[in-house]
mmCIF file of N, CA and C and ligand atoms in Angstrom:
data_model
loop_
_atom_site.group_PDB
_atom_site.id
_atom_site.type_symbol
_atom_site.label_atom_id
_atom_site.label_comp_id
_atom_site.label_asym_id
_atom_site.label_seq_id
_atom_site.Cartn_x
_atom_site.Cartn_y
_atom_site.Cartn_z
ATOM 1 N N UNK A 130 -16.734 12.394 2.188
ATOM 2 C CA UNK A 130 -15.985 11.321 1.513
ATOM 3 C C UNK A 130 -14.566 11.782 1.196
ATOM 4 N N UNK A 131 -13.605 10.899 1.418
ATOM 5 C CA UNK A 131 -12.239 11.222 1.011
ATOM 6 C C UNK A 131 -11.599 9.974 0.395
ATOM 7 N N UNK A 132 -10.394 10.168 -0.103
ATOM 8 C CA UNK A 132 -9.707 9.082 -0.807
ATOM 9 C C UNK A 132 -8.334 8.817 -0.225
ATOM 10 N N UNK A 133 -7.899 7.584 -0.327
ATOM 11 C CA UNK A 133 -6.524 7.257 0.030
ATOM 12 C C UNK A 133 -5.949 6.321 -1.028
ATOM 13 N N UNK A 134 -4.635 6.196 -0.991
ATOM 14 C CA UNK A 134 -3.940 5.329 -1.934
ATOM 15 C C UNK A 134 -3.450 4.090 -1.194
ATOM 16 N N UNK A 135 -3.571 2.945 -1.842
ATOM 17 C CA UNK A 135 -3.170 1.671 -1.232
ATOM 18 C C UNK A 135 -2.301 0.862 -2.195
ATOM 19 N N UNK A 136 -1.352 0.131 -1.633
ATOM 20 C CA UNK A 136 -0.630 -0.893 -2.412
ATOM 21 C C UNK A 136 -0.771 -2.233 -1.682
ATOM 22 N N UNK A 137 -1.218 -3.247 -2.409
ATOM 23 C CA UNK A 137 -1.087 -4.619 -1.912
ATOM 24 C C UNK A 137 0.273 -5.098 -2.413
ATOM 25 N N UNK A 138 1.144 -5.403 -1.462
ATOM 26 C CA UNK A 138 2.572 -5.543 -1.747
ATOM 27 C C UNK A 138 2.964 -6.952 -2.220
ATOM 28 N N UNK A 139 4.226 -7.091 -2.696
ATOM 29 C CA UNK A 139 4.683 -8.365 -3.264
ATOM 30 C C UNK A 139 4.484 -9.597 -2.374
ATOM 31 N N UNK A 140 4.655 -9.470 -1.062
ATOM 32 C CA UNK A 140 4.489 -10.681 -0.232
ATOM 33 C C UNK A 140 3.067 -11.204 -0.312
ATOM 34 N N UNK A 141 2.108 -10.292 -0.531
ATOM 35 C CA UNK A 141 0.695 -10.684 -0.580
ATOM 36 C C UNK A 141 0.293 -11.207 -1.956
ATOM 37 N N UNK A 142 0.774 -10.563 -3.038
ATOM 38 C CA UNK A 142 0.436 -11.080 -4.378
ATOM 39 C C UNK A 142 1.066 -12.468 -4.551
ATOM 40 N N UNK A 143 2.287 -12.624 -4.016
ATOM 41 C CA UNK A 143 2.990 -13.915 -4.133
ATOM 42 C C UNK A 143 2.208 -15.042 -3.455
ATOM 43 N N UNK A 144 1.596 -14.716 -2.298
ATOM 44 C CA UNK A 144 0.866 -15.751 -1.542
ATOM 45 C C UNK A 144 -0.597 -15.872 -1.963
ATOM 46 N N UNK A 145 -0.999 -15.092 -3.004
ATOM 47 C CA UNK A 145 -2.359 -15.183 -3.554
ATOM 48 C C UNK A 145 -3.432 -14.853 -2.505
ATOM 49 N N UNK A 146 -3.166 -13.780 -1.731
ATOM 50 C CA UNK A 146 -4.123 -13.396 -0.681
ATOM 51 C C UNK A 146 -4.697 -11.996 -0.944
ATOM 52 N N UNK A 147 -4.696 -11.573 -2.220
ATOM 53 C CA UNK A 147 -5.194 -10.222 -2.518
ATOM 54 C C UNK A 147 -6.711 -10.129 -2.295
ATOM 55 N N UNK A 148 -7.421 -11.205 -2.568
ATOM 56 C CA UNK A 148 -8.869 -11.202 -2.342
ATOM 57 C C UNK A 148 -9.198 -11.100 -0.857
ATOM 58 N N UNK A 149 -8.446 -11.823 -0.041
ATOM 59 C CA UNK A 149 -8.665 -11.769 1.416
ATOM 60 C C UNK A 149 -8.424 -10.354 1.938
ATOM 61 N N UNK A 150 -7.418 -9.669 1.379
ATOM 62 C CA UNK A 150 -7.129 -8.286 1.796
ATOM 63 C C UNK A 150 -8.243 -7.358 1.320
ATOM 64 N N UNK A 151 -8.673 -7.523 0.069
ATOM 65 C CA UNK A 151 -9.782 -6.681 -0.428
ATOM 66 C C UNK A 151 -11.047 -6.878 0.400
ATOM 67 N N UNK A 152 -11.278 -8.083 0.878
ATOM 68 C CA UNK A 152 -12.458 -8.349 1.711
ATOM 69 C C UNK A 152 -12.404 -7.526 2.998
ATOM 70 N N UNK A 153 -11.222 -7.437 3.605
ATOM 71 C CA UNK A 153 -11.079 -6.629 4.827
ATOM 72 C C UNK A 153 -11.262 -5.142 4.522
ATOM 73 N N UNK A 154 -10.761 -4.700 3.356
ATOM 74 C CA UNK A 154 -10.930 -3.298 2.958
ATOM 75 C C UNK A 154 -12.418 -2.987 2.810
ATOM 76 N N UNK A 155 -13.134 -3.858 2.100
ATOM 77 C CA UNK A 155 -14.557 -3.603 1.834
ATOM 78 C C UNK A 155 -15.398 -3.763 3.091
ATOM 79 N N UNK A 156 -15.072 -4.738 3.927
ATOM 80 C CA UNK A 156 -15.897 -4.875 5.139
ATOM 81 C C UNK A 156 -15.573 -3.776 6.144
ATOM 82 N N UNK A 157 -14.471 -3.061 5.939
ATOM 83 C CA UNK A 157 -14.166 -1.882 6.746
ATOM 84 C C UNK A 157 -14.787 -0.607 6.188
ATOM 85 N N UNK A 158 -15.714 -0.770 5.244
ATOM 86 C CA UNK A 158 -16.461 0.375 4.673
ATOM 87 C C UNK A 158 -15.633 1.292 3.780
ATOM 88 N N UNK A 159 -14.658 0.736 3.108
ATOM 89 C CA UNK A 159 -13.963 1.493 2.062
ATOM 90 C C UNK A 159 -14.329 0.867 0.718
ATOM 91 N N UNK A 160 -14.477 1.728 -0.294
ATOM 92 C CA UNK A 160 -14.835 1.275 -1.642
ATOM 93 C C UNK A 160 -13.594 1.350 -2.527
ATOM 94 N N UNK A 161 -13.301 0.269 -3.249
ATOM 95 C CA UNK A 161 -12.157 0.255 -4.168
ATOM 96 C C UNK A 161 -12.626 0.884 -5.475
ATOM 97 N N UNK A 162 -12.228 2.161 -5.704
ATOM 98 C CA UNK A 162 -12.748 2.881 -6.877
ATOM 99 C C UNK A 162 -11.745 2.889 -8.042
ATOM 100 N N UNK A 163 -10.559 2.321 -7.826
ATOM 101 C CA UNK A 163 -9.596 2.104 -8.908
ATOM 102 C C UNK A 163 -8.648 1.014 -8.429
ATOM 103 N N UNK A 164 -8.211 0.193 -9.370
ATOM 104 C CA UNK A 164 -7.333 -0.920 -8.988
ATOM 105 C C UNK A 164 -6.613 -1.444 -10.221
ATOM 106 N N UNK A 165 -5.302 -1.639 -10.116
ATOM 107 C CA UNK A 165 -4.597 -2.347 -11.198
ATOM 108 C C UNK A 165 -3.386 -3.092 -10.658
ATOM 109 N N UNK A 166 -3.086 -4.192 -11.352
ATOM 110 C CA UNK A 166 -1.939 -5.027 -10.980
ATOM 111 C C UNK A 166 -0.796 -4.669 -11.911
ATOM 112 N N UNK A 167 0.387 -4.456 -11.360
ATOM 113 C CA UNK A 167 1.529 -4.104 -12.194
ATOM 114 C C UNK A 167 2.823 -4.554 -11.526
ATOM 115 N N UNK A 168 3.874 -4.612 -12.328
ATOM 116 C CA UNK A 168 5.199 -4.901 -11.772
ATOM 117 C C UNK A 168 5.943 -3.569 -11.787
ATOM 118 N N UNK A 169 6.293 -3.067 -10.622
ATOM 119 C CA UNK A 169 6.973 -1.768 -10.557
ATOM 120 C C UNK A 169 8.378 -1.864 -11.141
ATOM 121 N N UNK A 170 8.789 -0.786 -11.829
ATOM 122 C CA UNK A 170 10.184 -0.695 -12.250
ATOM 123 C C UNK A 170 10.998 -0.191 -11.052
ATOM 124 N N UNK A 171 12.327 -0.338 -11.142
ATOM 125 C CA UNK A 171 13.207 0.141 -10.068
ATOM 126 C C UNK A 171 13.019 1.649 -9.901
ATOM 127 N N UNK A 172 12.955 2.371 -11.020
ATOM 128 C CA UNK A 172 12.816 3.837 -10.984
ATOM 129 C C UNK A 172 11.487 4.239 -10.339
ATOM 130 N N UNK A 173 10.447 3.498 -10.683
ATOM 131 C CA UNK A 173 9.115 3.780 -10.123
ATOM 132 C C UNK A 173 9.123 3.575 -8.588
ATOM 133 N N UNK A 174 9.726 2.469 -8.138
ATOM 134 C CA UNK A 174 9.765 2.179 -6.704
ATOM 135 C C UNK A 174 10.643 3.198 -5.972
ATOM 136 N N UNK A 175 11.771 3.548 -6.564
ATOM 137 C CA UNK A 175 12.656 4.548 -5.928
ATOM 138 C C UNK A 175 11.948 5.897 -5.836
ATOM 139 N N UNK A 176 11.233 6.270 -6.886
ATOM 140 C CA UNK A 176 10.509 7.545 -6.884
ATOM 141 C C UNK A 176 9.384 7.543 -5.866
ATOM 142 N N UNK A 177 8.662 6.445 -5.786
ATOM 143 C CA UNK A 177 7.541 6.370 -4.854
ATOM 144 C C UNK A 177 8.025 6.507 -3.415
ATOM 145 N N UNK A 178 9.130 5.846 -3.089
ATOM 146 C CA UNK A 178 9.631 5.853 -1.708
ATOM 147 C C UNK A 178 10.773 6.860 -1.518
ATOM 148 N N UNK A 179 10.807 7.883 -2.360
ATOM 149 C CA UNK A 179 11.870 8.899 -2.300
ATOM 150 C C UNK A 179 12.076 9.472 -0.893
ATOM 151 N N UNK A 180 10.982 9.644 -0.170
ATOM 152 C CA UNK A 180 11.043 10.202 1.193
ATOM 153 C C UNK A 180 11.902 9.338 2.127
ATOM 154 N N UNK A 181 12.057 8.055 1.779
ATOM 155 C CA UNK A 181 12.850 7.144 2.622
ATOM 156 C C UNK A 181 14.266 6.917 2.082
ATOM 157 N N UNK A 182 14.697 7.726 1.088
ATOM 158 C CA UNK A 182 15.950 7.364 0.391
ATOM 159 C C UNK A 182 17.202 7.381 1.256
ATOM 160 N N UNK A 183 17.156 8.124 2.369
ATOM 161 C CA UNK A 183 18.330 8.117 3.269
ATOM 162 C C UNK A 183 18.248 7.026 4.343
ATOM 163 N N UNK A 184 17.139 6.296 4.385
ATOM 164 C CA UNK A 184 16.954 5.298 5.451
ATOM 165 C C UNK A 184 17.783 4.041 5.165
ATOM 166 N N UNK A 185 18.226 3.373 6.226
ATOM 167 C CA UNK A 185 19.052 2.165 6.016
ATOM 168 C C UNK A 185 18.309 1.052 5.275
ATOM 169 N N UNK A 186 16.959 1.049 5.347
ATOM 170 C CA UNK A 186 16.205 -0.028 4.712
ATOM 171 C C UNK A 186 15.804 0.273 3.262
ATOM 172 N N UNK A 187 16.239 1.453 2.725
ATOM 173 C CA UNK A 187 15.746 1.892 1.406
ATOM 174 C C UNK A 187 16.066 0.903 0.270
ATOM 175 N N UNK A 188 17.326 0.459 0.217
ATOM 176 C CA UNK A 188 17.737 -0.419 -0.897
ATOM 177 C C UNK A 188 16.953 -1.737 -0.864
ATOM 178 N N UNK A 189 16.852 -2.331 0.319
ATOM 179 C CA UNK A 189 16.095 -3.582 0.482
ATOM 180 C C UNK A 189 14.625 -3.387 0.157
ATOM 181 N N UNK A 190 14.095 -2.224 0.565
ATOM 182 C CA UNK A 190 12.681 -1.926 0.312
ATOM 183 C C UNK A 190 12.405 -1.880 -1.193
ATOM 184 N N UNK A 191 13.285 -1.212 -1.937
ATOM 185 C CA UNK A 191 13.112 -1.118 -3.392
ATOM 186 C C UNK A 191 13.215 -2.513 -4.027
ATOM 187 N N UNK A 192 14.216 -3.285 -3.619
ATOM 188 C CA UNK A 192 14.373 -4.654 -4.157
ATOM 189 C C UNK A 192 13.117 -5.490 -3.918
ATOM 190 N N UNK A 193 12.582 -5.381 -2.718
ATOM 191 C CA UNK A 193 11.360 -6.117 -2.354
ATOM 192 C C UNK A 193 10.177 -5.654 -3.193
ATOM 193 N N UNK A 194 10.012 -4.346 -3.350
ATOM 194 C CA UNK A 194 8.828 -3.816 -4.050
ATOM 195 C C UNK A 194 8.827 -4.168 -5.543
ATOM 196 N N UNK A 195 10.020 -4.485 -6.091
ATOM 197 C CA UNK A 195 10.061 -4.854 -7.518
ATOM 198 C C UNK A 195 10.178 -6.374 -7.710
ATOM 199 N N UNK A 196 10.129 -7.127 -6.609
ATOM 200 C CA UNK A 196 10.382 -8.572 -6.684
ATOM 201 C C UNK A 196 9.208 -9.371 -7.256
ATOM 202 N N UNK A 197 8.004 -8.866 -7.122
ATOM 203 C CA UNK A 197 6.779 -9.553 -7.567
ATOM 204 C C UNK A 197 5.786 -8.448 -7.943
ATOM 205 N N UNK A 198 4.678 -8.790 -8.605
ATOM 206 C CA UNK A 198 3.678 -7.756 -8.900
ATOM 207 C C UNK A 198 3.081 -7.158 -7.621
ATOM 208 N N UNK A 199 2.532 -5.971 -7.795
ATOM 209 C CA UNK A 199 1.770 -5.315 -6.711
ATOM 210 C C UNK A 199 0.390 -4.972 -7.273
ATOM 211 N N UNK A 200 -0.537 -4.651 -6.371
ATOM 212 C CA UNK A 200 -1.827 -4.100 -6.803
ATOM 213 C C UNK A 200 -1.937 -2.706 -6.209
ATOM 214 N N UNK A 201 -2.056 -1.698 -7.081
ATOM 215 C CA UNK A 201 -2.237 -0.322 -6.607
ATOM 216 C C UNK A 201 -3.727 -0.013 -6.649
ATOM 217 N N UNK A 202 -4.186 0.752 -5.665
ATOM 218 C CA UNK A 202 -5.624 0.989 -5.511
ATOM 219 C C UNK A 202 -5.907 2.414 -5.048
ATOM 220 N N UNK A 203 -7.091 2.901 -5.393
ATOM 221 C CA UNK A 203 -7.632 4.109 -4.768
ATOM 222 C C UNK A 203 -8.852 3.673 -3.955
ATOM 223 N N UNK A 204 -8.864 4.061 -2.693
ATOM 224 C CA UNK A 204 -9.959 3.695 -1.790
ATOM 225 C C UNK A 204 -10.721 4.953 -1.400
ATOM 226 N N UNK A 205 -12.035 4.838 -1.340
ATOM 227 C CA UNK A 205 -12.867 5.991 -0.989
ATOM 228 C C UNK A 205 -13.788 5.637 0.176
ATOM 229 N N UNK A 206 -14.021 6.626 1.047
ATOM 230 C CA UNK A 206 -14.933 6.441 2.175
ATOM 231 C C UNK A 206 -14.839 7.627 3.114
ATOM 232 N N UNK A 207 -15.620 7.587 4.187
ATOM 233 C CA UNK A 207 -15.511 8.640 5.199
ATOM 234 C C UNK A 207 -14.161 8.491 5.892
ATOM 235 N N UNK A 208 -13.429 9.584 6.019
ATOM 236 C CA UNK A 208 -12.112 9.557 6.669
ATOM 237 C C UNK A 208 -11.240 8.402 6.160
ATOM 238 N N UNK A 209 -11.133 8.321 4.837
ATOM 239 C CA UNK A 209 -10.487 7.156 4.208
ATOM 240 C C UNK A 209 -9.055 6.914 4.710
ATOM 241 N N UNK A 210 -8.304 7.979 4.929
ATOM 242 C CA UNK A 210 -6.889 7.793 5.306
ATOM 243 C C UNK A 210 -6.785 7.137 6.679
ATOM 244 N N UNK A 211 -7.503 7.718 7.642
ATOM 245 C CA UNK A 211 -7.452 7.165 9.009
ATOM 246 C C UNK A 211 -8.093 5.779 9.038
ATOM 247 N N UNK A 212 -9.210 5.662 8.324
ATOM 248 C CA UNK A 212 -9.914 4.371 8.314
ATOM 249 C C UNK A 212 -8.995 3.269 7.781
ATOM 250 N N UNK A 213 -8.310 3.546 6.670
ATOM 251 C CA UNK A 213 -7.452 2.494 6.092
ATOM 252 C C UNK A 213 -6.268 2.194 7.002
ATOM 253 N N UNK A 214 -5.724 3.221 7.652
ATOM 254 C CA UNK A 214 -4.602 2.973 8.562
ATOM 255 C C UNK A 214 -5.035 2.078 9.727
ATOM 256 N N UNK A 215 -6.287 2.250 10.162
ATOM 257 C CA UNK A 215 -6.825 1.387 11.223
ATOM 258 C C UNK A 215 -6.989 -0.051 10.711
ATOM 259 N N UNK A 216 -7.516 -0.177 9.492
ATOM 260 C CA UNK A 216 -7.721 -1.521 8.919
ATOM 261 C C UNK A 216 -6.371 -2.230 8.683
ATOM 262 N N UNK A 217 -5.334 -1.435 8.289
ATOM 263 C CA UNK A 217 -4.011 -2.023 8.020
ATOM 264 C C UNK A 217 -3.316 -2.491 9.302
ATOM 265 N N UNK A 218 -3.402 -1.688 10.365
ATOM 266 C CA UNK A 218 -2.628 -1.967 11.584
ATOM 267 C C UNK A 218 -1.233 -1.363 11.487
ATOM 268 N N UNK A 219 -0.479 -1.478 12.574
ATOM 269 C CA UNK A 219 0.846 -0.853 12.661
ATOM 270 C C UNK A 219 1.809 -1.402 11.609
ATOM 271 N N UNK A 220 2.777 -0.547 11.203
ATOM 272 C CA UNK A 220 3.784 -0.928 10.201
ATOM 273 C C UNK A 220 4.455 -2.257 10.562
ATOM 274 N N UNK A 221 4.835 -2.376 11.822
ATOM 275 C CA UNK A 221 5.455 -3.614 12.305
ATOM 276 C C UNK A 221 4.342 -4.557 12.791
ATOM 277 N N UNK A 222 4.176 -5.705 12.141
ATOM 278 C CA UNK A 222 3.062 -6.594 12.516
ATOM 279 C C UNK A 222 3.089 -7.015 13.983
ATOM 280 N N UNK A 223 4.277 -6.991 14.616
ATOM 281 C CA UNK A 223 4.354 -7.331 16.045
ATOM 282 C C UNK A 223 3.550 -6.346 16.895
ATOM 283 N N UNK A 224 3.386 -5.116 16.372
ATOM 284 C CA UNK A 224 2.654 -4.089 17.127
ATOM 285 C C UNK A 224 1.229 -3.890 16.622
ATOM 286 N N UNK A 225 0.812 -4.666 15.624
ATOM 287 C CA UNK A 225 -0.505 -4.445 15.007
ATOM 288 C C UNK A 225 -1.617 -5.066 15.855
ATOM 289 N N UNK A 226 -2.782 -4.369 15.828
ATOM 290 C CA UNK A 226 -3.962 -4.853 16.559
ATOM 291 C C UNK A 226 -4.485 -6.147 15.930
ATOM 292 N N UNK A 227 -5.127 -6.967 16.774
ATOM 293 C CA UNK A 227 -5.803 -8.186 16.289
ATOM 294 C C UNK A 227 -6.811 -7.832 15.198
ATOM 295 N N UNK A 228 -6.894 -8.655 14.181
ATOM 296 C CA UNK A 228 -7.907 -8.465 13.137
ATOM 297 C C UNK A 228 -7.495 -7.525 12.019
ATOM 298 N N UNK A 229 -6.356 -6.838 12.182
ATOM 299 C CA UNK A 229 -5.891 -5.940 11.116
ATOM 300 C C UNK A 229 -5.185 -6.747 10.011
ATOM 301 N N UNK A 230 -5.070 -6.119 8.835
ATOM 302 C CA UNK A 230 -4.429 -6.807 7.700
ATOM 303 C C UNK A 230 -3.016 -7.250 8.082
ATOM 304 N N UNK A 231 -2.269 -6.327 8.711
ATOM 305 C CA UNK A 231 -0.863 -6.667 8.995
ATOM 306 C C UNK A 231 -0.741 -7.713 10.097
ATOM 307 N N UNK A 232 -1.660 -7.663 11.087
ATOM 308 C CA UNK A 232 -1.602 -8.704 12.130
ATOM 309 C C UNK A 232 -1.891 -10.074 11.517
ATOM 310 N N UNK A 233 -2.875 -10.082 10.596
ATOM 311 C CA UNK A 233 -3.292 -11.355 10.008
ATOM 312 C C UNK A 233 -2.291 -11.882 8.988
ATOM 313 N N UNK A 234 -1.699 -10.957 8.187
ATOM 314 C CA UNK A 234 -0.975 -11.430 7.003
ATOM 315 C C UNK A 234 0.498 -11.024 6.904
ATOM 316 N N UNK A 235 0.914 -9.914 7.529
ATOM 317 C CA UNK A 235 2.287 -9.433 7.305
ATOM 318 C C UNK A 235 3.313 -10.435 7.821
ATOM 319 N N UNK A 236 4.445 -10.508 7.118
ATOM 320 C CA UNK A 236 5.488 -11.460 7.492
ATOM 321 C C UNK A 236 6.505 -10.833 8.436
ATOM 322 N N UNK A 237 6.778 -9.538 8.239
ATOM 323 C CA UNK A 237 7.732 -8.798 9.073
ATOM 324 C C UNK A 237 7.574 -7.305 8.745
ATOM 325 N N UNK A 238 8.422 -6.447 9.347
ATOM 326 C CA UNK A 238 8.243 -4.991 9.178
ATOM 327 C C UNK A 238 8.381 -4.556 7.719
ATOM 328 N N UNK A 239 9.175 -5.249 6.930
ATOM 329 C CA UNK A 239 9.306 -4.889 5.509
ATOM 330 C C UNK A 239 8.214 -5.531 4.656
ATOM 331 N N UNK A 240 8.086 -6.835 4.786
ATOM 332 C CA UNK A 240 7.074 -7.561 3.988
ATOM 333 C C UNK A 240 5.748 -7.483 4.740
ATOM 334 N N UNK A 241 5.220 -6.231 4.768
ATOM 335 C CA UNK A 241 4.065 -5.978 5.643
ATOM 336 C C UNK A 241 2.749 -5.855 4.865
ATOM 337 N N UNK A 242 2.709 -6.489 3.707
ATOM 338 C CA UNK A 242 1.478 -6.777 2.933
ATOM 339 C C UNK A 242 0.774 -5.594 2.273
ATOM 340 N N UNK A 243 0.754 -4.431 2.944
ATOM 341 C CA UNK A 243 0.037 -3.283 2.381
ATOM 342 C C UNK A 243 0.745 -1.967 2.700
ATOM 343 N N UNK A 244 0.465 -0.975 1.845
ATOM 344 C CA UNK A 244 0.867 0.406 2.097
ATOM 345 C C UNK A 244 -0.390 1.260 2.050
ATOM 346 N N UNK A 245 -0.457 2.278 2.894
ATOM 347 C CA UNK A 245 -1.545 3.256 2.816
ATOM 348 C C UNK A 245 -0.997 4.646 3.065
ATOM 349 N N UNK A 246 -1.579 5.653 2.402
ATOM 350 C CA UNK A 246 -1.108 7.042 2.555
ATOM 351 C C UNK A 246 -1.234 7.492 4.008
ATOM 352 N N UNK A 247 -0.328 8.409 4.413
ATOM 353 C CA UNK A 247 -0.353 8.884 5.804
ATOM 354 C C UNK A 247 -0.924 10.293 5.955
ATOM 355 N N UNK A 248 -1.273 10.963 4.849
ATOM 356 C CA UNK A 248 -1.846 12.315 4.942
ATOM 357 C C UNK A 248 -2.612 12.608 3.661
ATOM 358 N N UNK A 249 -3.484 13.641 3.703
ATOM 359 C CA UNK A 249 -4.239 14.046 2.503
ATOM 360 C C UNK A 249 -3.299 14.412 1.378
ATOM 361 N N UNK A 250 -2.270 15.189 1.733
ATOM 362 C CA UNK A 250 -1.311 15.664 0.731
ATOM 363 C C UNK A 250 -0.620 14.477 0.039
ATOM 364 N N UNK A 251 -0.167 13.514 0.834
ATOM 365 C CA UNK A 251 0.497 12.344 0.242
ATOM 366 C C UNK A 251 -0.476 11.469 -0.531
ATOM 367 N N UNK A 252 -1.719 11.389 -0.075
ATOM 368 C CA UNK A 252 -2.722 10.586 -0.808
ATOM 369 C C UNK A 252 -2.879 11.127 -2.226
ATOM 370 N N UNK A 253 -2.998 12.447 -2.365
ATOM 371 C CA UNK A 253 -3.157 13.061 -3.691
ATOM 372 C C UNK A 253 -1.924 12.758 -4.547
ATOM 373 N N UNK A 254 -0.737 12.953 -3.958
ATOM 374 C CA UNK A 254 0.517 12.713 -4.678
ATOM 375 C C UNK A 254 0.632 11.258 -5.135
ATOM 376 N N UNK A 255 0.330 10.346 -4.202
ATOM 377 C CA UNK A 255 0.505 8.916 -4.488
ATOM 378 C C UNK A 255 -0.521 8.430 -5.513
ATOM 379 N N UNK A 256 -1.770 8.918 -5.421
ATOM 380 C CA UNK A 256 -2.791 8.547 -6.412
ATOM 381 C C UNK A 256 -2.332 9.019 -7.794
ATOM 382 N N UNK A 257 -1.874 10.273 -7.876
ATOM 383 C CA UNK A 257 -1.416 10.831 -9.158
ATOM 384 C C UNK A 257 -0.200 10.084 -9.725
ATOM 385 N N UNK A 258 0.591 9.501 -8.836
ATOM 386 C CA UNK A 258 1.803 8.786 -9.272
ATOM 387 C C UNK A 258 1.444 7.548 -10.093
ATOM 388 N N UNK A 259 0.301 6.926 -9.797
ATOM 389 C CA UNK A 259 -0.059 5.663 -10.465
ATOM 390 C C UNK A 259 -1.311 5.710 -11.331
ATOM 391 N N UNK A 260 -2.171 6.710 -11.140
ATOM 392 C CA UNK A 260 -3.454 6.692 -11.854
ATOM 393 C C UNK A 260 -3.697 7.992 -12.613
ATOM 394 N N UNK A 261 -4.344 7.849 -13.788
ATOM 395 C CA UNK A 261 -4.872 9.023 -14.487
ATOM 396 C C UNK A 261 -6.308 9.214 -13.995
ATOM 397 N N UNK A 262 -6.837 10.421 -14.193
ATOM 398 C CA UNK A 262 -8.187 10.743 -13.705
ATOM 399 C C UNK A 262 -9.238 9.755 -14.225
ATOM 400 N N UNK A 263 -9.121 9.383 -15.509
ATOM 401 C CA UNK A 263 -10.178 8.524 -16.098
ATOM 402 C C UNK A 263 -10.091 7.062 -15.644
ATOM 403 N N UNK A 264 -9.043 6.707 -14.898
ATOM 404 C CA UNK A 264 -8.959 5.345 -14.358
ATOM 405 C C UNK A 264 -9.655 5.218 -13.000
ATOM 406 N N UNK A 265 -10.086 6.360 -12.455
ATOM 407 C CA UNK A 265 -10.705 6.364 -11.122
ATOM 408 C C UNK A 265 -12.199 6.579 -11.296
ATOM 409 N N UNK A 266 -12.971 5.570 -10.901
ATOM 410 C CA UNK A 266 -14.428 5.632 -11.111
ATOM 411 C C UNK A 266 -15.112 5.518 -9.758
ATOM 412 N N UNK A 267 -15.445 6.668 -9.187
ATOM 413 C CA UNK A 267 -16.022 6.704 -7.841
ATOM 414 C C UNK A 267 -17.533 6.557 -7.867
HETATM 415 P P1 LIG B 542 5.179 1.482 4.160
HETATM 416 O O1 LIG B 542 4.009 1.860 4.980
HETATM 417 O O2 LIG B 542 4.938 1.190 2.713
HETATM 418 O O3 LIG B 542 6.302 2.622 4.267
HETATM 419 C C1 LIG B 542 7.687 2.376 4.108
HETATM 420 C C2 LIG B 542 8.001 0.907 4.036
HETATM 421 O O4 LIG B 542 9.337 0.571 4.317
HETATM 422 C C3 LIG B 542 7.210 0.162 5.100
HETATM 423 O O5 LIG B 542 5.840 0.168 4.802
HETATM 424 C C4 LIG B 542 7.904 -1.193 5.077
HETATM 425 O O6 LIG B 542 7.485 -2.000 3.985
HETATM 426 C C5 LIG B 542 9.367 -0.788 4.802
HETATM 427 N N1 LIG B 542 10.251 -0.870 5.964
HETATM 428 C C6 LIG B 542 11.289 -1.716 6.089
HETATM 429 N N2 LIG B 542 11.927 -1.538 7.245
HETATM 430 C C7 LIG B 542 11.289 -0.560 7.903
HETATM 431 C C8 LIG B 542 11.488 0.075 9.165
HETATM 432 N N3 LIG B 542 12.484 -0.274 9.994
HETATM 433 N N4 LIG B 542 10.616 1.049 9.519
HETATM 434 C C9 LIG B 542 9.616 1.416 8.684
HETATM 435 N N5 LIG B 542 9.399 0.858 7.467
HETATM 436 C C10 LIG B 542 10.217 -0.142 7.081
#
């Protein structure tokens, strides 16, 4: 069993499709072992996406991530990181496989409905960024 970190992003909370996304997560054999809805501060969003701070899309990304509430989650399952990346589909919905969250719901490369960790190291970091140990009930 391993864990990954997920964000259901502003485009999805705005369109009231968080339940539909959770259904795909659960039917893909991942368990939501922590979840909360929050409105990110600018500092929180900038810190979370610090790795992208030199990218041309950074400013727009931060503005988007603070525009509406998000749902942050911890997901658990066998090979959780790879499994969730498969369930999400490619970053750009134009390249995402049929049946994936991003193919079904993403609006464009930025408003792409979900975020998932890309490595074990980042999963630990990202989970710690939003959750205390006692908020995670596996
Ligand atoms: P995410 O997986 O959360 O990682 C970085 C985010 O930046 C990405 O999803 C998108 O929401 C956003 N983004 C906007 N433009 C781009 C781009 N050209 N390439 C990658 N990510 C982008």
